[in-house]
Short mmCIF file of C-alpha atoms in Angstrom, two decimals:
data_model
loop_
_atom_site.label_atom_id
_atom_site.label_comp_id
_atom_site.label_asym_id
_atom_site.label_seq_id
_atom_site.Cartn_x
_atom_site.Cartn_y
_atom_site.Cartn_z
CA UNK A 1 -38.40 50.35 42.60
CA UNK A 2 -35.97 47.84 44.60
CA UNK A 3 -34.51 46.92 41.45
CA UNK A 4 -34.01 50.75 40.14
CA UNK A 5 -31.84 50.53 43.98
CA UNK A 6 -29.68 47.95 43.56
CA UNK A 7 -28.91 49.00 39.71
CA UNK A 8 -28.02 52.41 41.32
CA UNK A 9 -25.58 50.78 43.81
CA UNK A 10 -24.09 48.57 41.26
CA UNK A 11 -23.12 51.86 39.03
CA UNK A 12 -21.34 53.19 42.22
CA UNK A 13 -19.94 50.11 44.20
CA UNK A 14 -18.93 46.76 43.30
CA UNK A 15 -16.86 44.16 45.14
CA UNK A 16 -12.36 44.65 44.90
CA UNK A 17 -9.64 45.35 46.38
CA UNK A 18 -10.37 48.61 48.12
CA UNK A 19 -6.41 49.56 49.19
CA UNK A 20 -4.05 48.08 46.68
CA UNK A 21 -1.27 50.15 48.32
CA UNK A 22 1.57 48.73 50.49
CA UNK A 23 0.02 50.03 53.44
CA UNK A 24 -3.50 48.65 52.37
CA UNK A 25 -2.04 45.08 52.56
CA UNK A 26 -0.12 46.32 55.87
CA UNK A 27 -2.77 47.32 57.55
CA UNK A 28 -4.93 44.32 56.70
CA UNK A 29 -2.02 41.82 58.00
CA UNK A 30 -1.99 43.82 61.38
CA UNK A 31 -5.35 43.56 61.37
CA UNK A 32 -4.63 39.86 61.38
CA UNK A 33 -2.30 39.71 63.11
CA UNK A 34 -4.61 41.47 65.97
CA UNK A 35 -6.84 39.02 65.47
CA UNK A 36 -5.04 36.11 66.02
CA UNK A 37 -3.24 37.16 69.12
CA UNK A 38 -6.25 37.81 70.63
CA UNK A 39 -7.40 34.53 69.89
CA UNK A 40 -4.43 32.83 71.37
CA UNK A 41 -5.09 34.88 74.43
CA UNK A 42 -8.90 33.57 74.29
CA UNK A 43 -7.49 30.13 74.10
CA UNK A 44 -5.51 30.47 77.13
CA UNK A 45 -8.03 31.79 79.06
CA UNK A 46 -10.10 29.35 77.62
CA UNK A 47 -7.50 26.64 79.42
CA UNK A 48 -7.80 28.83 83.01
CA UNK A 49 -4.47 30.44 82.14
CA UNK A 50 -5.20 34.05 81.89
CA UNK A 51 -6.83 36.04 85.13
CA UNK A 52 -8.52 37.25 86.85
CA UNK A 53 -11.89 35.45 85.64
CA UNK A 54 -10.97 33.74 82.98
CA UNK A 55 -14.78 33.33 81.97
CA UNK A 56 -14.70 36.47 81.07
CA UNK A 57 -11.23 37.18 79.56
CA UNK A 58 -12.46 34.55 77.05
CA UNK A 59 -15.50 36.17 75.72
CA UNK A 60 -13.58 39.44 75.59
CA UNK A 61 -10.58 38.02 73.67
CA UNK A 62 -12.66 35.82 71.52
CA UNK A 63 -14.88 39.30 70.73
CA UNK A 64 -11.65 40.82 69.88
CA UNK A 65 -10.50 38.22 67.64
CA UNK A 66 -13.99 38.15 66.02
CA UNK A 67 -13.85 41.84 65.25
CA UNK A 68 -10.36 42.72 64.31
CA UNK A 69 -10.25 39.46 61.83
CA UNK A 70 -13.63 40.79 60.34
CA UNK A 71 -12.51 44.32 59.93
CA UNK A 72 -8.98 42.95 58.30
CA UNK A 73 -11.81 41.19 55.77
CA UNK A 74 -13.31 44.65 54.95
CA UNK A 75 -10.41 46.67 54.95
CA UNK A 76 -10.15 45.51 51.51
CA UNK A 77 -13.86 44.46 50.64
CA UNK A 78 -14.12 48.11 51.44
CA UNK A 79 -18.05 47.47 52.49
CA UNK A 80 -19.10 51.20 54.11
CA UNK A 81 -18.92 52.24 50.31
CA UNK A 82 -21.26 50.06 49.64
CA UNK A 83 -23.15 51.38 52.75
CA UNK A 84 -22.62 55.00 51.57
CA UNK A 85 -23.66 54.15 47.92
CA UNK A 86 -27.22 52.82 49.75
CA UNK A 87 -27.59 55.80 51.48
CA UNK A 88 -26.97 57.95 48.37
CA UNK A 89 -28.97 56.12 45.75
CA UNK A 90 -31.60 56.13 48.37
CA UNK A 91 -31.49 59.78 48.49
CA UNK A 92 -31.61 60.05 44.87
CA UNK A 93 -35.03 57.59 44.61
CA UNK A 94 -36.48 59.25 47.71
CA UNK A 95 -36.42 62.77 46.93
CA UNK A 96 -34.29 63.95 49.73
CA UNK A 97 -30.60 64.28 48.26
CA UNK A 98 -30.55 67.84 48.49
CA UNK A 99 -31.19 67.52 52.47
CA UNK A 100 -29.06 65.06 53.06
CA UNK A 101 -26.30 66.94 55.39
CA UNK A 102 -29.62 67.35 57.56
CA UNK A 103 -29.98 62.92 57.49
CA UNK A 104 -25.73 62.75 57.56
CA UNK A 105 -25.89 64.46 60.94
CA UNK A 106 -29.13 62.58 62.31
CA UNK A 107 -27.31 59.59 61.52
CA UNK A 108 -23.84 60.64 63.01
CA UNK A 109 -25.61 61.50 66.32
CA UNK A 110 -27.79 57.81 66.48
CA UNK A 111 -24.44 56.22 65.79
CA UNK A 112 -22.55 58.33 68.22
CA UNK A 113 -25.22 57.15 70.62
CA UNK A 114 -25.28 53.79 69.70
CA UNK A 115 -21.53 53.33 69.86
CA UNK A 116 -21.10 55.29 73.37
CA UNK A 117 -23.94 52.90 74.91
CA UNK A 118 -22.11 50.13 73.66
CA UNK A 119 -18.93 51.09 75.13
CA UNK A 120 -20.34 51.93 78.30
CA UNK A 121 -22.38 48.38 78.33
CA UNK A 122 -19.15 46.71 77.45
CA UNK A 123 -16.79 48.49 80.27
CA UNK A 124 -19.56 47.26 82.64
CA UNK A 125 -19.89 43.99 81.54
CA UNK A 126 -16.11 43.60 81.65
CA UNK A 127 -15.52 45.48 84.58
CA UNK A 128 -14.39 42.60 86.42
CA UNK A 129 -11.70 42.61 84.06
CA UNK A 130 -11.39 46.11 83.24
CA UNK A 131 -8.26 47.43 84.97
CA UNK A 132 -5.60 43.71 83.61
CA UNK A 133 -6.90 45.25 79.97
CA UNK A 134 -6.69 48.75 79.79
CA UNK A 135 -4.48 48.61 77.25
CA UNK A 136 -6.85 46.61 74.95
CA UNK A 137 -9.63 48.52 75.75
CA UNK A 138 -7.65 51.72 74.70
CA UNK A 139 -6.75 50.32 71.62
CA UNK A 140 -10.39 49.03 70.81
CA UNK A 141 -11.87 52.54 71.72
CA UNK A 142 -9.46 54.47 68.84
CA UNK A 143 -10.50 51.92 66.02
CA UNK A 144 -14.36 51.91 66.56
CA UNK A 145 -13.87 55.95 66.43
CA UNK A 146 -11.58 55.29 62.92
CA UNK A 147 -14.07 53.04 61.87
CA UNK A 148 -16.96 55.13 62.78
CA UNK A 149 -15.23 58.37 60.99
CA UNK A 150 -14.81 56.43 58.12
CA UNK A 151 -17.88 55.23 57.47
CA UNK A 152 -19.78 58.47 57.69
CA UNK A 153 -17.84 59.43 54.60
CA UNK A 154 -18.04 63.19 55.15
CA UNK A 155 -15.90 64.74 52.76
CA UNK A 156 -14.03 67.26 54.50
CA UNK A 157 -13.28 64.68 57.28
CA UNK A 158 -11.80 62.09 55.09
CA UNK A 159 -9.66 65.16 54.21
CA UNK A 160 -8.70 65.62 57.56
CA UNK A 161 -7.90 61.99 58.51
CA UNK A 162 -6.25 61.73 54.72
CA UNK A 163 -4.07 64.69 55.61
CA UNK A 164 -0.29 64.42 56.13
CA UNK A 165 2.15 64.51 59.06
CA UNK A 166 5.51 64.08 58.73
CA UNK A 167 4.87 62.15 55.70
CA UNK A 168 2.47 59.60 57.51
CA UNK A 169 -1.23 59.84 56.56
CA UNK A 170 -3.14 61.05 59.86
CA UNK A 171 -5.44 57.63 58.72
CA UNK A 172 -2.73 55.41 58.77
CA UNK A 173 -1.66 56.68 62.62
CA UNK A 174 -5.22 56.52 63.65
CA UNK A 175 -5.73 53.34 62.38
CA UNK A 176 -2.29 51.52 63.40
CA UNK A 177 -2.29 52.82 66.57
CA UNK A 178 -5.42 51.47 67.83
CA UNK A 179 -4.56 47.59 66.06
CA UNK A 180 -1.01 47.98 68.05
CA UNK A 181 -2.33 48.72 71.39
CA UNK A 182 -4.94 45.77 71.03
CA UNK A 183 -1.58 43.50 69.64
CA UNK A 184 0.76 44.84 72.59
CA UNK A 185 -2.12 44.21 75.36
CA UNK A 186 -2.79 40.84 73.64
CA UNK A 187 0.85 39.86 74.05
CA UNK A 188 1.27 41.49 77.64
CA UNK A 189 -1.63 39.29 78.49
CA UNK A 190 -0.16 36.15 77.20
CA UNK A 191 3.45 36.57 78.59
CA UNK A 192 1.25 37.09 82.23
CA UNK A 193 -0.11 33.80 82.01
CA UNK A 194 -0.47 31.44 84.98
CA UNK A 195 -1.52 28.12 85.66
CA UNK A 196 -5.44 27.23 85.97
CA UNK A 197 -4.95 27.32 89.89
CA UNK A 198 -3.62 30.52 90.27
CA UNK A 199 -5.96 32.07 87.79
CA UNK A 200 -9.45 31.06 89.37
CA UNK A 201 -11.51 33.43 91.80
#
């Protein structure tokens, strides 16, 4: 039966290059890019540059540098198809395809919960910190919703996000936006830098 799975998945999802497109490889180099200003601001406040608490500005640059360089990493892997293929073959062996919506929507509303609590756990953690990285936090907020939306994989909202404004794909602002708020704060926080002194509480 496991096997009859994973043959399922491999018919629908295999490892590539999910975005071939121009702005596929754009958006994976500002996902980068994200990444590795956030670690240079981690590194600073690694050094006692970067305040108040620099404690804790390092763990929440170094998270942010953990996340954006994995999500540059599946941005082309493209691994919530895989996740959706899962979900569908599982359907398929388990009898329940044809209720699915019903499991879509149970699973939306977990996640939903899941991703609020962590937010909320987060903001308090960092609340020390909260009000030098607005900015960051901002930016972070708008991709975990992208990311979120996207991996649900509900047709008529990939419609949505896929349509166009202006000529831009609404997924391409959505998605930008929230890696150039997390770049800008990044930067903002490394052009504040002061020396170790100044920095500790």
């Amino acid at each position: 039966m496991e096997s009859d799975l994973w043959v399922c998945v491999a018919e629908q999802w295999s490892p590539g290059i999910g975005d071939p497109s121009v702005m596929g490889w754009l958006t994976v180099v500002a996902y980068g890019g994200a990444a590795a200003a956030g670690a240079r601001v981690a590194r600073f406040a690694r050094g006692g540059r970067i305040g108040p608490r620099p404690d804790l500005q390092f763990l929440f640059w170094t998270g942010v540098a953990i996340l954006y360089g994995l999500l540059a990493v599946n941005k082309q892997l493209d691994l919530q198809s895989a996740f959706t293929a899962v979900g569908r073959c599982l359907a398929l062996r388990d009898g329940w395809y044809e209720d699915r919506r019903l499991v879509q929507i149970g699973f939306i509303v977990g996640l939903a919960c899941v991703a609020a609590a962590g937010v909320a756990l987060a903001a308090y953690g960092f609340r020390a910190i909260l009000a030098g990285n607005r900015l960051a936090f901002l930016g972070l907020l708008l991709t975990t919703t992208f990311v979120l939306v996207r991996a649900v994989g509900f047709h008529h909202v990939d419609s949505l996000i896929s349509a166009r404004v202006l000529g831009l794909r609404m997924n391409w602002v959505l998605e930008l936006s929230g890696i150039a708020l997390v770049t800008a704060a990044a930067f903002g926080r490394c052009r504040e830098r002061v020396d170790p002194d100044q920095s500790a509480t």
